[in-house]
CSV table of C-alpha atoms and ligand atoms in Angstrom, one decimal:
chain,number,residue,atom,x,y,z
A,152,MET,CA,136.0,118.6,81.2
A,153,ARG,CA,137.5,117.5,84.5
A,154,ALA,CA,137.6,113.7,85.5
A,155,SER,CA,134.7,112.2,87.4
A,156,PRO,CA,135.4,112.0,91.2
A,157,ILE,CA,133.8,108.5,91.2
A,158,ALA,CA,136.3,105.7,91.7
A,159,PRO,CA,134.9,102.2,90.8
A,160,THR,CA,136.2,99.3,93.0
A,161,VAL,CA,135.5,97.0,90.0
A,162,ASP,CA,137.4,96.6,86.7
A,163,PHE,CA,134.8,96.8,83.9
A,164,SER,CA,137.2,95.0,81.5
A,165,ALA,CA,138.0,92.0,83.8
A,166,GLU,CA,136.4,88.5,83.2
A,167,GLY,CA,134.2,86.9,85.8
A,168,VAL,CA,131.8,88.2,88.5
A,169,GLN,CA,132.7,91.3,90.6
A,170,HIS,CA,130.7,92.8,93.3
A,171,GLY,CA,131.9,96.3,94.3
A,172,PHE,CA,131.1,100.0,94.5
A,173,LEU,CA,131.1,103.2,92.6
A,174,ARG,CA,132.8,105.2,95.4
A,175,LEU,CA,131.8,108.9,95.3
A,176,PRO,CA,133.7,111.1,97.9
A,177,TYR,CA,131.2,113.1,99.9
A,178,SER,CA,132.6,115.1,102.7
A,179,ARG,CA,130.0,116.0,105.4
A,180,ASP,CA,129.5,116.6,109.1
A,181,ASP,CA,129.4,112.9,110.2
A,182,SER,CA,132.2,111.8,107.9
A,183,ALA,CA,134.9,114.3,107.0
A,184,TRP,CA,136.5,112.1,104.3
A,185,GLY,CA,133.4,110.0,103.7
A,186,SER,CA,132.0,108.5,100.5
A,187,VAL,CA,128.7,107.5,99.0
A,188,MET,CA,129.2,103.7,98.2
A,189,ILE,CA,126.9,102.8,95.3
A,190,PRO,CA,126.7,99.0,94.8
A,191,VAL,CA,127.6,97.7,91.4
A,192,THR,CA,128.1,94.3,89.9
A,193,VAL,CA,129.9,93.5,86.7
A,194,ILE,CA,129.6,90.0,85.1
A,195,LYS,CA,131.8,89.5,82.0
A,196,ASN,CA,132.5,86.4,80.0
A,197,GLY,CA,134.4,86.8,76.7
A,198,GLU,CA,133.3,89.0,73.8
A,199,GLY,CA,129.7,90.1,73.2
A,200,PRO,CA,127.3,92.9,73.8
A,201,THR,CA,127.1,94.9,77.1
A,202,ALA,CA,123.9,95.5,78.9
A,203,LEU,CA,123.7,98.3,81.5
A,204,LEU,CA,120.8,97.6,84.0
A,205,THR,CA,119.6,100.2,86.5
A,206,GLY,CA,117.0,100.5,89.2
A,207,GLY,CA,116.5,103.2,91.9
A,208,ASN,CA,116.9,106.1,89.4
A,209,HIS,CA,114.1,107.3,91.7
A,210,GLY,CA,114.6,106.1,95.2
A,211,ASP,CA,111.0,105.1,96.1
A,212,GLU,CA,110.5,102.6,93.1
A,213,TYR,CA,111.2,99.0,94.1
A,214,GLU,CA,110.6,96.5,91.3
A,215,GLY,CA,114.0,97.4,89.6
A,216,PRO,CA,116.1,97.1,92.8
A,217,ILE,CA,114.4,93.8,93.7
A,218,ALA,CA,115.0,92.3,90.2
A,219,LEU,CA,118.6,93.6,90.1
A,220,PHE,CA,119.8,92.7,93.6
A,221,ASP,CA,118.4,89.2,92.8
A,222,LEU,CA,120.1,89.0,89.4
A,223,ALA,CA,123.4,90.3,90.7
A,224,ARG,CA,123.7,87.7,93.4
A,225,SER,CA,122.5,84.8,91.3
A,226,LEU,CA,124.1,85.1,87.8
A,227,ARG,CA,127.3,83.1,87.1
A,228,ALA,CA,129.8,84.2,84.6
A,229,GLU,CA,129.5,81.1,82.5
A,230,GLU,CA,125.8,81.9,81.8
A,231,VAL,CA,126.8,85.1,80.2
A,232,THR,CA,128.2,86.0,76.7
A,233,GLY,CA,129.5,89.5,76.8
A,234,ARG,CA,129.0,91.8,79.8
A,235,ILE,CA,126.3,92.9,82.3
A,236,ILE,CA,126.7,95.9,84.4
A,237,ILE,CA,124.2,96.1,87.2
A,238,VAL,CA,123.5,99.2,89.4
A,239,PRO,CA,120.4,98.3,91.4
A,240,ALA,CA,120.1,101.7,93.0
A,241,MET,CA,121.3,104.4,90.8
A,242,ASN,CA,120.4,107.3,93.0
A,243,TYR,CA,121.7,105.5,96.1
A,244,PRO,CA,121.2,108.2,98.7
A,245,ALA,CA,117.5,108.6,97.5
A,246,PHE,CA,117.1,104.8,97.6
A,247,LEU,CA,118.4,104.6,101.2
A,248,ALA,CA,116.0,107.4,102.2
A,249,GLY,CA,113.0,105.9,100.4
A,250,THR,CA,112.4,109.1,98.5
A,251,ARG,CA,112.2,110.0,94.8
A,252,THR,CA,115.0,112.6,95.0
A,253,SER,CA,118.2,112.7,96.9
A,254,PRO,CA,118.1,113.8,100.5
A,255,ILE,CA,121.6,115.3,100.0
A,256,ASP,CA,120.8,117.8,97.2
A,257,ARG,CA,117.1,117.1,96.3
A,258,GLY,CA,118.5,116.0,93.0
A,259,ASN,CA,116.0,114.1,90.7
A,260,MET,CA,118.4,111.7,88.9
A,261,ASN,CA,116.1,111.6,85.8
A,262,ARG,CA,116.2,115.4,85.4
A,263,SER,CA,120.0,115.7,86.1
A,264,PHE,CA,121.6,114.5,82.8
A,265,PRO,CA,124.2,115.1,81.5
A,266,GLY,CA,125.3,115.9,85.0
A,267,ALA,CA,128.5,117.6,86.1
A,268,PRO,CA,131.8,116.2,87.6
A,269,ASP,CA,132.0,119.3,89.8
A,270,GLY,CA,128.3,119.5,90.6
A,271,THR,CA,126.1,118.1,93.4
A,272,VAL,CA,126.2,114.4,94.4
A,273,THR,CA,123.3,113.7,92.1
A,274,GLN,CA,124.9,115.6,89.2
A,275,LYS,CA,128.2,113.7,89.8
A,276,ILE,CA,126.4,110.3,89.6
A,277,ALA,CA,124.6,111.4,86.4
A,278,ASP,CA,128.0,112.5,84.9
A,279,TYR,CA,129.5,109.1,85.7
A,280,PHE,CA,126.7,107.4,83.8
A,281,GLN,CA,126.9,109.9,80.9
A,282,ARG,CA,130.7,109.7,80.4
A,283,THR,CA,131.7,106.3,81.7
A,284,LEU,CA,128.9,103.7,81.9
A,285,LEU,CA,126.7,104.6,79.0
A,286,PRO,CA,129.5,104.6,76.5
A,287,LEU,CA,130.3,101.0,77.5
A,288,ALA,CA,126.7,99.8,76.8
A,289,ASP,CA,124.9,98.5,73.8
A,290,VAL,CA,121.6,97.8,75.6
A,291,VAL,CA,120.3,99.9,78.5
A,292,LEU,CA,117.3,98.9,80.7
A,293,ASP,CA,116.3,101.5,83.4
A,294,PHE,CA,113.5,100.3,85.7
A,295,HIS,CA,110.9,102.7,87.0
A,296,SER,CA,107.6,102.5,88.8
A,297,GLY,CA,105.2,105.1,90.1
A,298,GLY,CA,106.9,105.7,93.4
A,299,LYS,CA,104.9,107.0,96.4
A,300,THR,CA,102.7,109.4,94.3
A,301,LEU,CA,101.6,107.4,91.2
A,302,ASP,CA,100.5,103.9,90.4
A,303,PHE,CA,100.8,102.3,87.0
A,304,LEU,CA,99.4,99.5,84.9
A,305,PRO,CA,102.6,97.4,84.6
A,306,PHE,CA,104.3,98.2,81.3
A,307,CYS,CA,107.7,98.2,79.6
A,308,ALA,CA,108.3,101.1,77.2
A,309,ALA,CA,110.4,102.7,74.6
A,310,HIS,CA,110.2,106.1,72.8
A,311,ILE,CA,109.5,107.1,69.2
A,312,LEU,CA,112.9,108.1,67.9
A,313,PRO,CA,114.2,110.0,64.9
A,314,ASP,CA,116.5,107.0,64.1
A,315,LYS,CA,113.9,104.3,63.0
A,316,ALA,CA,116.5,101.4,63.1
A,317,GLN,CA,117.4,102.3,66.8
A,318,GLU,CA,113.6,102.7,67.6
A,319,ALA,CA,112.9,99.2,66.1
A,320,LYS,CA,115.6,97.6,68.2
A,321,ALA,CA,114.2,99.2,71.3
A,322,PHE,CA,110.7,98.0,70.6
A,323,ASP,CA,112.0,94.5,69.9
A,324,LEU,CA,113.4,94.5,73.4
A,325,VAL,CA,110.2,95.9,74.9
A,326,SER,CA,108.4,93.0,73.2
A,327,ALA,CA,111.0,90.6,74.6
A,328,PHE,CA,110.6,92.0,78.1
A,329,GLY,CA,107.1,90.7,78.0
A,330,ALA,CA,105.3,92.9,80.6
A,331,PRO,CA,101.5,92.5,80.5
A,332,TRP,CA,101.4,95.9,78.7
A,333,SER,CA,103.9,97.5,76.3
A,334,MET,CA,104.0,101.3,75.7
A,335,LYS,CA,105.0,103.7,73.0
A,336,MET,CA,105.8,106.3,75.5
A,337,LEU,CA,105.4,110.1,75.4
A,338,GLU,CA,107.4,112.0,78.0
A,339,ILE,CA,105.9,114.9,79.8
A,340,ASP,CA,109.3,116.5,80.3
A,341,ALA,CA,112.2,114.8,78.5
A,342,VAL,CA,114.9,117.4,79.3
A,343,GLY,CA,117.7,116.0,81.5
A,344,MET,CA,116.4,112.4,81.4
A,345,TYR,CA,118.7,109.4,81.5
A,346,ASP,CA,116.5,108.0,78.7
A,347,THR,CA,117.3,111.0,76.4
A,348,ALA,CA,121.1,110.8,77.2
A,349,ALA,CA,121.2,107.1,76.3
A,350,GLU,CA,119.1,107.6,73.1
A,351,GLU,CA,121.1,110.5,71.9
A,352,MET,CA,124.2,108.3,72.3
A,353,GLY,CA,122.6,105.8,69.9
A,354,LYS,CA,122.0,103.2,72.6
A,355,VAL,CA,119.1,100.7,72.5
A,356,PHE,CA,117.2,102.0,75.5
A,357,ILE,CA,114.1,100.6,77.3
A,358,THR,CA,112.4,101.5,80.5
A,359,THR,CA,109.4,100.4,82.6
A,360,GLU,CA,106.6,101.6,84.8
A,361,LEU,CA,105.7,98.5,86.8
A,362,GLY,CA,103.5,99.6,89.6
A,363,GLY,CA,103.8,102.2,92.3
A,364,GLY,CA,102.6,103.5,95.6
A,365,GLY,CA,106.1,103.3,97.1
A,366,THR,CA,106.1,99.5,97.3
A,367,ALA,CA,106.2,96.4,95.1
A,368,THR,CA,103.9,93.4,94.9
A,369,ALA,CA,104.6,89.7,94.2
A,370,LYS,CA,103.2,90.2,90.8
A,371,SER,CA,105.1,93.4,89.9
A,372,ALA,CA,108.4,92.0,91.2
A,373,GLY,CA,107.9,88.8,89.2
A,374,ILE,CA,107.2,90.9,86.0
A,375,ALA,CA,110.6,92.7,86.6
A,376,LYS,CA,112.5,89.5,87.2
A,377,ARG,CA,111.2,87.7,84.2
A,378,GLY,CA,111.5,90.9,82.1
A,379,VAL,CA,115.2,91.5,82.7
A,380,ALA,CA,116.0,87.8,82.0
A,381,ASN,CA,114.0,88.0,78.7
A,382,VAL,CA,115.8,91.2,77.6
A,383,LEU,CA,119.2,89.6,78.3
A,384,LYS,CA,118.2,86.5,76.3
A,385,ALA,CA,116.9,88.7,73.4
A,386,ALA,CA,120.2,90.6,73.4
A,387,GLY,CA,122.2,87.4,73.1
A,388,ILE,CA,123.8,87.9,76.5
A,389,LEU,CA,122.0,85.0,78.3
A,390,ARG,CA,121.3,81.7,76.8
A,391,GLY,CA,117.8,80.4,76.4
A,392,ALA,CA,114.6,81.3,74.7
A,393,VAL,CA,112.6,84.4,75.5
A,394,GLY,CA,109.4,83.5,77.4
A,395,ALA,CA,106.1,84.0,75.5
A,396,SER,CA,104.6,87.3,76.6
A,397,GLY,CA,101.0,87.9,75.4
A,398,THR,CA,101.6,91.6,75.9
A,399,THR,CA,99.1,94.3,74.8
A,400,TRP,CA,100.5,97.3,73.0
A,401,LEU,CA,99.6,100.8,74.1
A,402,ASP,CA,100.3,104.3,72.7
A,403,MET,CA,100.3,107.7,74.3
A,404,PRO,CA,99.4,109.8,71.2
A,405,ASP,CA,99.7,113.3,72.6
A,406,GLY,CA,99.5,115.5,75.7
A,407,SER,CA,95.8,115.0,76.0
A,408,CYS,CA,96.5,111.7,77.7
A,409,PHE,CA,97.4,113.6,80.9
A,410,SER,CA,95.0,115.2,83.4
A,411,PHE,CA,96.2,117.4,86.2
A,412,ALA,CA,94.5,118.7,89.4
A,413,GLU,CA,93.6,122.3,89.2
A,414,ASP,CA,92.9,122.4,93.0
A,415,GLY,CA,93.8,120.4,96.0
A,416,GLY,CA,91.7,118.2,98.2
A,417,LEU,CA,90.4,114.7,98.8
A,418,ILE,CA,90.5,112.6,95.6
A,419,GLU,CA,87.8,110.1,94.7
A,420,PRO,CA,88.9,107.8,91.8
A,421,LEU,CA,86.0,106.9,89.5
A,422,PHE,CA,88.1,104.4,87.4
A,423,ASP,CA,90.7,101.9,88.3
A,424,LEU,CA,93.9,101.0,86.4
A,425,GLY,CA,93.0,99.1,83.1
A,426,ASP,CA,89.5,100.5,83.0
A,427,PRO,CA,88.3,101.9,79.6
A,428,VAL,CA,87.5,105.7,79.9
A,429,ALA,CA,85.6,107.7,77.3
A,430,ALA,CA,86.5,111.3,76.4
A,431,GLY,CA,84.6,113.7,78.6
A,432,ALA,CA,84.1,111.1,81.4
A,433,VAL,CA,84.9,112.3,85.0
A,434,VAL,CA,88.0,110.2,86.0
A,435,ALA,CA,88.1,111.6,89.5
A,436,ARG,CA,86.4,114.0,91.9
A,437,ILE,CA,88.4,116.3,94.1
A,438,TYR,CA,86.5,117.3,97.3
A,439,PRO,CA,87.4,120.6,99.0
A,440,VAL,CA,88.2,119.6,102.6
A,441,GLY,CA,88.0,123.0,104.4
A,442,ARG,CA,84.2,122.7,105.0
A,443,THR,CA,81.2,120.5,104.1
A,444,GLY,CA,78.6,121.4,101.5
A,445,ALA,CA,80.9,122.4,98.6
A,446,ALA,CA,80.7,120.6,95.2
A,447,PRO,CA,83.8,118.6,94.2
A,448,LEU,CA,85.9,119.6,91.3
A,449,GLU,CA,85.6,117.1,88.4
A,450,VAL,CA,88.7,116.0,86.5
A,451,THR,CA,87.7,114.8,83.0
A,452,ALA,CA,89.3,112.7,80.4
A,453,LYS,CA,90.4,114.5,77.3
A,454,MET,CA,90.5,111.4,75.0
A,455,ASP,CA,89.2,107.8,74.8
A,456,GLY,CA,91.6,105.3,76.3
A,457,ILE,CA,92.3,103.0,79.2
A,458,LEU,CA,93.6,104.2,82.5
A,459,VAL,CA,97.3,103.5,82.7
A,460,ALA,CA,98.4,105.6,85.6
A,461,ARG,CA,96.7,107.4,88.5
A,462,HIS,CA,97.5,109.6,91.5
A,463,PHE,CA,98.2,107.3,94.4
A,464,PRO,CA,97.8,109.2,97.8
A,465,GLY,CA,94.3,110.0,99.0
A,466,LEU,CA,95.0,113.7,99.1
A,467,VAL,CA,95.9,115.7,96.0
A,468,LYS,CA,97.6,119.0,95.5
A,469,PRO,CA,97.1,121.6,92.7
A,470,GLY,CA,99.2,120.6,89.7
A,471,ASP,CA,99.4,116.9,90.6
A,472,CYS,CA,99.0,114.4,87.8
A,473,VAL,CA,95.6,112.8,88.4
A,474,SER,CA,95.4,110.3,85.5
A,475,VAL,CA,97.1,109.1,82.4
A,476,LEU,CA,95.3,107.4,79.5
A,477,ALA,CA,96.6,105.4,76.6
A,478,VAL,CA,95.1,103.8,73.6
A,479,VAL,CA,95.3,100.1,72.8
A,480,VAL,CA,97.2,99.6,69.5
A,481,ALA,CA,95.4,96.9,67.4
B,114,ZN,ZN1,110.9,106.7,88.2
């Protein structure tokens, strides 16, 4: 396969702190020989494990970028044993536009793996992670939140994996992250995900959903900042003890945790995040908005659980995810 067109301005093997860019040539109307300049920080101090930390995989999710821009500017090399690679905004064009997908090619980074060195801008970034950055990593933390269209109970998560030793290491890091909630996560659509690419390479991979609505709160940003420091401590890369968490474990047992809108309209939520919901309960009503007098469509829960995610905007479209339930693991 051809080489990546991305040229880093940092040396991943050099000691110390380097702030630079992953420079991706992108020729366009307003810049004939222009580039996409994706910020990157590398902090290395001697031998030890490598952590690869990413936010902005989706451009409208903010806890990860907040925690990682903060970490990149504040960490000193002498605090580190090993190496930390920080990319606060992985899909940088999407991050600058405040959108989930790239305004250049509509590429959804988390459906673009393994990527392609001769593909679109988003595919080229994915390929660089697939063939250059992921192979350098031992531990991978990729921050997500709900973005503009979903809102989540704040949780850190890992997946059930065929390799049980790899899975156990991932859940140990989820526990160390110390979000209020910790999830054994089921993916709705795992093909093309960064998660899957990292896991298939044998990496210890964890992710988050820390809020949503296209913004961050003081609470959710704080969870992200404490979580990443805890993960680096648990991995032996930062000194210090992992802070006590008091997390509650959740499981998404099967596809019955998801409910989708079968018609569009005005959505009335009947439960809030964290509320217990019984199977058969109406989680939301969808009012037809073309005229008055019509009965709302009722969206029902297919299992007992607590509400961990909900549709965020006030209007819903057919096929939108209305609610996600999970069960508390004793
Ligand atoms: Zn996301």
